[in-house]
Amino acid sequence: MRIKNVILTDHIRQVKIILVAMAVIIATVSLIVSNILVSDLKVEEENKMMVWAEAMRTLNTADENTDLTLVLQVINENNTIPVIVEDSMREIHTFRNVEINASCEEDSILFLQRSAERWRKNGHSIRITLDQQEYIEVCYDESLLIKRLATYPYVQLGVVLLFVVIAIFALLTSKKAEQNKVWVGLSKETAHQLGTPISSLMAWKEILRETYPDDELIPEMEKDISRLQIIADRFSKIGSLPESSPTSLREVITSAKEYMERRISKQVVISLHCPEQDIVVDMNRLLFEWVIENLCKNAVDAIEGKGRIELNISESPTKAIVEVADTGKGIKSKNLNNVFRPGFTTKKRGWGLGLSLAKRIVEEYHHGRIFVKSSEPGVGTVFRIELRKKN
């Protein structure tokens, strides 16, 4: 499963890189092409305004014998480029394709003068001399088409990035769904495979009891068989909605503590601290005990044979809180975000599934929260579980 998980992770990473690379290429090409088009259109509009300005000069210097047909046609054909014509005194001579939002005439004139000044500062003006002292100045802005083309690549870039985000999210969701299927299949198959030898062991136990009724080892065998039944029952509940019932948190933690104490070194001390008033939580006892056992087993591994494990129960107005603290080697800061990831482990032996399974049980089945509250190399680690209290 670890090999499959690593291969799947590498595949997802490669797909992410490809998607991001495609997005960068599309955005770069789009920006380059759009900038070229915008530059070409700007040159074309500047040429049009030169012709339009020349038409205005002809119109202002014409006499009664001048044919203005072509001049008026050139002036009237400008239906896209905003233009404001001022005289030498900065008085508005005429304007075209300018949307005025002002409510009165004085405001309209002021709006046009400010617009003309802004366009002039941007280098969009053409001065036309009428005689030695008089002139008119044609101030113009970029057309709406050019402005849209200039912003289009950024809109397209946003769309491409949105597509990449959605695609990556879909890949991660697909990966999680596949992992869930593996979890469920593995758990169900494990429970199924355990069923047959457990039934056989139960039968052999009854035979031994009839043959050796006073044998002191038979009760111990019964405990081990009962433990195997609990394990099989736990695995069978993975992938289905387990039944929850109001349960004493103290009893569950105490049971897990006693189970661990019988199976660890005497140099590892497990202590339990809980409030006088018991805390009741809706939970599936079998699965939640599994969570505490997994946390304790990880603590035992971190301690490396000698140290302390503290189980602390507390509460807030809405939450029941369980903390598992150890005096072990701690977790490196670079690994804190990976401790609950399936397949991640720092041990030479192990599949890296214990904490991932604990997170699934707490968050998906009990709608709680589990996280590393604190960890310091050489000092120890504290895992924290938060559950909703029974109202």
JSON list of C-alpha atoms in Angstrom, two decimals, residues 60-160:
[
{"chain": "A", "resi": 60, "resn": "ASN", "atom": "CA", "xyz": [-11.36, 75.55, -39.22]},
{"chain": "A", "resi": 61, "resn": "THR", "atom": "CA", "xyz": [-9.43, 77.22, -42.07]},
{"chain": "A", "resi": 62, "resn": "ALA", "atom": "CA", "xyz": [-11.95, 76.59, -44.85]},
{"chain": "A", "resi": 63, "resn": "ASP", "atom": "CA", "xyz": [-13.63, 79.39, -46.78]},
{"chain": "A", "resi": 64, "resn": "GLU", "atom": "CA", "xyz": [-16.83, 79.41, -48.78]},
{"chain": "A", "resi": 65, "resn": "ASN", "atom": "CA", "xyz": [-15.12, 77.85, -51.81]},
{"chain": "A", "resi": 66, "resn": "THR", "atom": "CA", "xyz": [-13.68, 74.82, -49.93]},
{"chain": "A", "resi": 67, "resn": "ASP", "atom": "CA", "xyz": [-15.30, 71.45, -50.55]},
{"chain": "A", "resi": 68, "resn": "LEU", "atom": "CA", "xyz": [-15.91, 69.99, -47.08]},
{"chain": "A", "resi": 69, "resn": "THR", "atom": "CA", "xyz": [-17.59, 66.76, -48.13]},
{"chain": "A", "resi": 70, "resn": "LEU", "atom": "CA", "xyz": [-14.56, 64.55, -47.51]},
{"chain": "A", "resi": 71, "resn": "VAL", "atom": "CA", "xyz": [-13.59, 66.51, -44.40]},
{"chain": "A", "resi": 72, "resn": "LEU", "atom": "CA", "xyz": [-16.99, 66.06, -42.78]},
{"chain": "A", "resi": 73, "resn": "GLN", "atom": "CA", "xyz": [-17.01, 62.39, -43.74]},
{"chain": "A", "resi": 74, "resn": "VAL", "atom": "CA", "xyz": [-13.67, 61.86, -41.98]},
{"chain": "A", "resi": 75, "resn": "ILE", "atom": "CA", "xyz": [-14.86, 63.69, -38.87]},
{"chain": "A", "resi": 76, "resn": "ASN", "atom": "CA", "xyz": [-18.20, 61.88, -38.68]},
{"chain": "A", "resi": 77, "resn": "GLU", "atom": "CA", "xyz": [-16.69, 58.43, -39.22]},
{"chain": "A", "resi": 78, "resn": "ASN", "atom": "CA", "xyz": [-14.94, 58.54, -35.84]},
{"chain": "A", "resi": 79, "resn": "ASN", "atom": "CA", "xyz": [-17.44, 56.68, -33.69]},
{"chain": "A", "resi": 80, "resn": "THR", "atom": "CA", "xyz": [-15.04, 54.88, -31.34]},
{"chain": "A", "resi": 81, "resn": "ILE", "atom": "CA", "xyz": [-12.17, 57.16, -30.27]},
{"chain": "A", "resi": 82, "resn": "PRO", "atom": "CA", "xyz": [-13.00, 59.71, -27.54]},
{"chain": "A", "resi": 83, "resn": "VAL", "atom": "CA", "xyz": [-11.89, 63.20, -28.70]},
{"chain": "A", "resi": 84, "resn": "ILE", "atom": "CA", "xyz": [-11.90, 66.65, -27.10]},
{"chain": "A", "resi": 85, "resn": "VAL", "atom": "CA", "xyz": [-10.81, 69.71, -29.10]},
{"chain": "A", "resi": 86, "resn": "GLU", "atom": "CA", "xyz": [-9.58, 72.78, -27.21]},
{"chain": "A", "resi": 87, "resn": "ASP", "atom": "CA", "xyz": [-8.52, 76.17, -28.47]},
{"chain": "A", "resi": 88, "resn": "SER", "atom": "CA", "xyz": [-5.41, 78.09, -27.44]},
{"chain": "A", "resi": 89, "resn": "MET", "atom": "CA", "xyz": [-7.20, 79.40, -24.31]},
{"chain": "A", "resi": 90, "resn": "ARG", "atom": "CA", "xyz": [-8.01, 75.82, -23.15]},
{"chain": "A", "resi": 91, "resn": "GLU", "atom": "CA", "xyz": [-11.67, 76.45, -23.92]},
{"chain": "A", "resi": 92, "resn": "ILE", "atom": "CA", "xyz": [-13.64, 73.46, -25.17]},
{"chain": "A", "resi": 93, "resn": "HIS", "atom": "CA", "xyz": [-14.15, 73.77, -28.91]},
{"chain": "A", "resi": 94, "resn": "THR", "atom": "CA", "xyz": [-15.95, 70.48, -29.50]},
{"chain": "A", "resi": 95, "resn": "PHE", "atom": "CA", "xyz": [-15.92, 66.86, -28.32]},
{"chain": "A", "resi": 96, "resn": "ARG", "atom": "CA", "xyz": [-16.93, 63.46, -29.61]},
{"chain": "A", "resi": 97, "resn": "ASN", "atom": "CA", "xyz": [-17.52, 59.95, -28.16]},
{"chain": "A", "resi": 98, "resn": "VAL", "atom": "CA", "xyz": [-17.12, 61.23, -24.60]},
{"chain": "A", "resi": 99, "resn": "GLU", "atom": "CA", "xyz": [-19.65, 60.11, -22.02]},
{"chain": "A", "resi": 100, "resn": "ILE", "atom": "CA", "xyz": [-20.42, 62.94, -19.59]},
{"chain": "A", "resi": 101, "resn": "ASN", "atom": "CA", "xyz": [-21.83, 62.05, -16.19]},
{"chain": "A", "resi": 102, "resn": "ALA", "atom": "CA", "xyz": [-21.98, 65.59, -14.80]},
{"chain": "A", "resi": 103, "resn": "SER", "atom": "CA", "xyz": [-25.43, 67.02, -13.97]},
{"chain": "A", "resi": 104, "resn": "CYS", "atom": "CA", "xyz": [-24.96, 70.65, -15.03]},
{"chain": "A", "resi": 105, "resn": "GLU", "atom": "CA", "xyz": [-23.24, 72.54, -17.84]},
{"chain": "A", "resi": 106, "resn": "GLU", "atom": "CA", "xyz": [-20.43, 73.97, -15.69]},
{"chain": "A", "resi": 107, "resn": "ASP", "atom": "CA", "xyz": [-19.61, 70.51, -14.33]},
{"chain": "A", "resi": 108, "resn": "SER", "atom": "CA", "xyz": [-19.67, 69.10, -17.86]},
{"chain": "A", "resi": 109, "resn": "ILE", "atom": "CA", "xyz": [-17.15, 71.67, -19.06]},
{"chain": "A", "resi": 110, "resn": "LEU", "atom": "CA", "xyz": [-14.94, 71.05, -16.06]},
{"chain": "A", "resi": 111, "resn": "PHE", "atom": "CA", "xyz": [-15.16, 67.30, -16.66]},
{"chain": "A", "resi": 112, "resn": "LEU", "atom": "CA", "xyz": [-14.12, 67.74, -20.31]},
{"chain": "A", "resi": 113, "resn": "GLN", "atom": "CA", "xyz": [-11.22, 70.03, -19.39]},
{"chain": "A", "resi": 114, "resn": "ARG", "atom": "CA", "xyz": [-9.91, 67.58, -16.80]},
{"chain": "A", "resi": 115, "resn": "SER", "atom": "CA", "xyz": [-10.25, 64.69, -19.24]},
{"chain": "A", "resi": 116, "resn": "ALA", "atom": "CA", "xyz": [-8.39, 66.63, -21.94]},
{"chain": "A", "resi": 117, "resn": "GLU", "atom": "CA", "xyz": [-5.62, 67.49, -19.47]},
{"chain": "A", "resi": 118, "resn": "ARG", "atom": "CA", "xyz": [-5.29, 63.85, -18.42]},
{"chain": "A", "resi": 119, "resn": "TRP", "atom": "CA", "xyz": [-5.07, 62.66, -22.02]},
{"chain": "A", "resi": 120, "resn": "ARG", "atom": "CA", "xyz": [-2.55, 65.39, -22.82]},
{"chain": "A", "resi": 121, "resn": "LYS", "atom": "CA", "xyz": [-0.30, 64.20, -19.97]},
{"chain": "A", "resi": 122, "resn": "ASN", "atom": "CA", "xyz": [-0.50, 60.68, -21.39]},
{"chain": "A", "resi": 123, "resn": "GLY", "atom": "CA", "xyz": [0.86, 62.00, -24.68]},
{"chain": "A", "resi": 124, "resn": "HIS", "atom": "CA", "xyz": [-2.44, 61.69, -26.55]},
{"chain": "A", "resi": 125, "resn": "SER", "atom": "CA", "xyz": [-2.68, 65.17, -28.09]},
{"chain": "A", "resi": 126, "resn": "ILE", "atom": "CA", "xyz": [-2.09, 66.77, -31.48]},
{"chain": "A", "resi": 127, "resn": "ARG", "atom": "CA", "xyz": [-1.61, 70.55, -31.82]},
{"chain": "A", "resi": 128, "resn": "ILE", "atom": "CA", "xyz": [-2.80, 72.14, -35.06]},
{"chain": "A", "resi": 129, "resn": "THR", "atom": "CA", "xyz": [-1.67, 75.68, -35.91]},
{"chain": "A", "resi": 130, "resn": "LEU", "atom": "CA", "xyz": [-4.34, 77.83, -37.54]},
{"chain": "A", "resi": 131, "resn": "ASP", "atom": "CA", "xyz": [-2.30, 81.04, -37.88]},
{"chain": "A", "resi": 132, "resn": "GLN", "atom": "CA", "xyz": [0.67, 82.60, -36.13]},
{"chain": "A", "resi": 133, "resn": "GLN", "atom": "CA", "xyz": [-1.08, 82.92, -32.76]},
{"chain": "A", "resi": 134, "resn": "GLU", "atom": "CA", "xyz": [-4.13, 80.69, -32.90]},
{"chain": "A", "resi": 135, "resn": "TYR", "atom": "CA", "xyz": [-4.14, 76.93, -32.67]},
{"chain": "A", "resi": 136, "resn": "ILE", "atom": "CA", "xyz": [-6.39, 74.09, -31.64]},
{"chain": "A", "resi": 137, "resn": "GLU", "atom": "CA", "xyz": [-5.36, 70.98, -29.74]},
{"chain": "A", "resi": 138, "resn": "VAL", "atom": "CA", "xyz": [-6.94, 67.59, -30.37]},
{"chain": "A", "resi": 139, "resn": "CYS", "atom": "CA", "xyz": [-6.84, 65.48, -27.21]},
{"chain": "A", "resi": 140, "resn": "TYR", "atom": "CA", "xyz": [-7.90, 61.86, -27.49]},
{"chain": "A", "resi": 141, "resn": "ASP", "atom": "CA", "xyz": [-8.11, 58.67, -25.43]},
{"chain": "A", "resi": 142, "resn": "GLU", "atom": "CA", "xyz": [-7.77, 55.00, -26.28]},
{"chain": "A", "resi": 143, "resn": "SER", "atom": "CA", "xyz": [-10.90, 53.44, -27.68]},
{"chain": "A", "resi": 144, "resn": "LEU", "atom": "CA", "xyz": [-13.02, 51.03, -25.67]},
{"chain": "A", "resi": 145, "resn": "LEU", "atom": "CA", "xyz": [-11.85, 48.19, -27.93]},
{"chain": "A", "resi": 146, "resn": "ILE", "atom": "CA", "xyz": [-8.19, 48.75, -27.04]},
{"chain": "A", "resi": 147, "resn": "LYS", "atom": "CA", "xyz": [-8.98, 48.98, -23.32]},
{"chain": "A", "resi": 148, "resn": "ARG", "atom": "CA", "xyz": [-10.87, 45.70, -23.49]},
{"chain": "A", "resi": 149, "resn": "LEU", "atom": "CA", "xyz": [-8.09, 44.01, -25.41]},
{"chain": "A", "resi": 150, "resn": "ALA", "atom": "CA", "xyz": [-5.55, 45.27, -22.87]},
{"chain": "A", "resi": 151, "resn": "THR", "atom": "CA", "xyz": [-7.47, 43.73, -19.96]},
{"chain": "A", "resi": 152, "resn": "TYR", "atom": "CA", "xyz": [-8.52, 40.55, -21.77]},
{"chain": "A", "resi": 153, "resn": "PRO", "atom": "CA", "xyz": [-5.23, 38.61, -21.18]},
{"chain": "A", "resi": 154, "resn": "TYR", "atom": "CA", "xyz": [-5.52, 39.16, -17.43]},
{"chain": "A", "resi": 155, "resn": "VAL", "atom": "CA", "xyz": [-9.12, 37.96, -17.46]},
{"chain": "A", "resi": 156, "resn": "GLN", "atom": "CA", "xyz": [-7.97, 34.95, -19.46]},
{"chain": "A", "resi": 157, "resn": "LEU", "atom": "CA", "xyz": [-5.12, 34.38, -17.00]},
{"chain": "A", "resi": 158, "resn": "GLY", "atom": "CA", "xyz": [-7.63, 34.38, -14.16]},
{"chain": "A", "resi": 159, "resn": "VAL", "atom": "CA", "xyz": [-9.80, 31.85, -16.00]},
{"chain": "A", "resi": 160, "resn": "VAL", "atom": "CA", "xyz": [-6.78, 29.61, -16.67]}
]
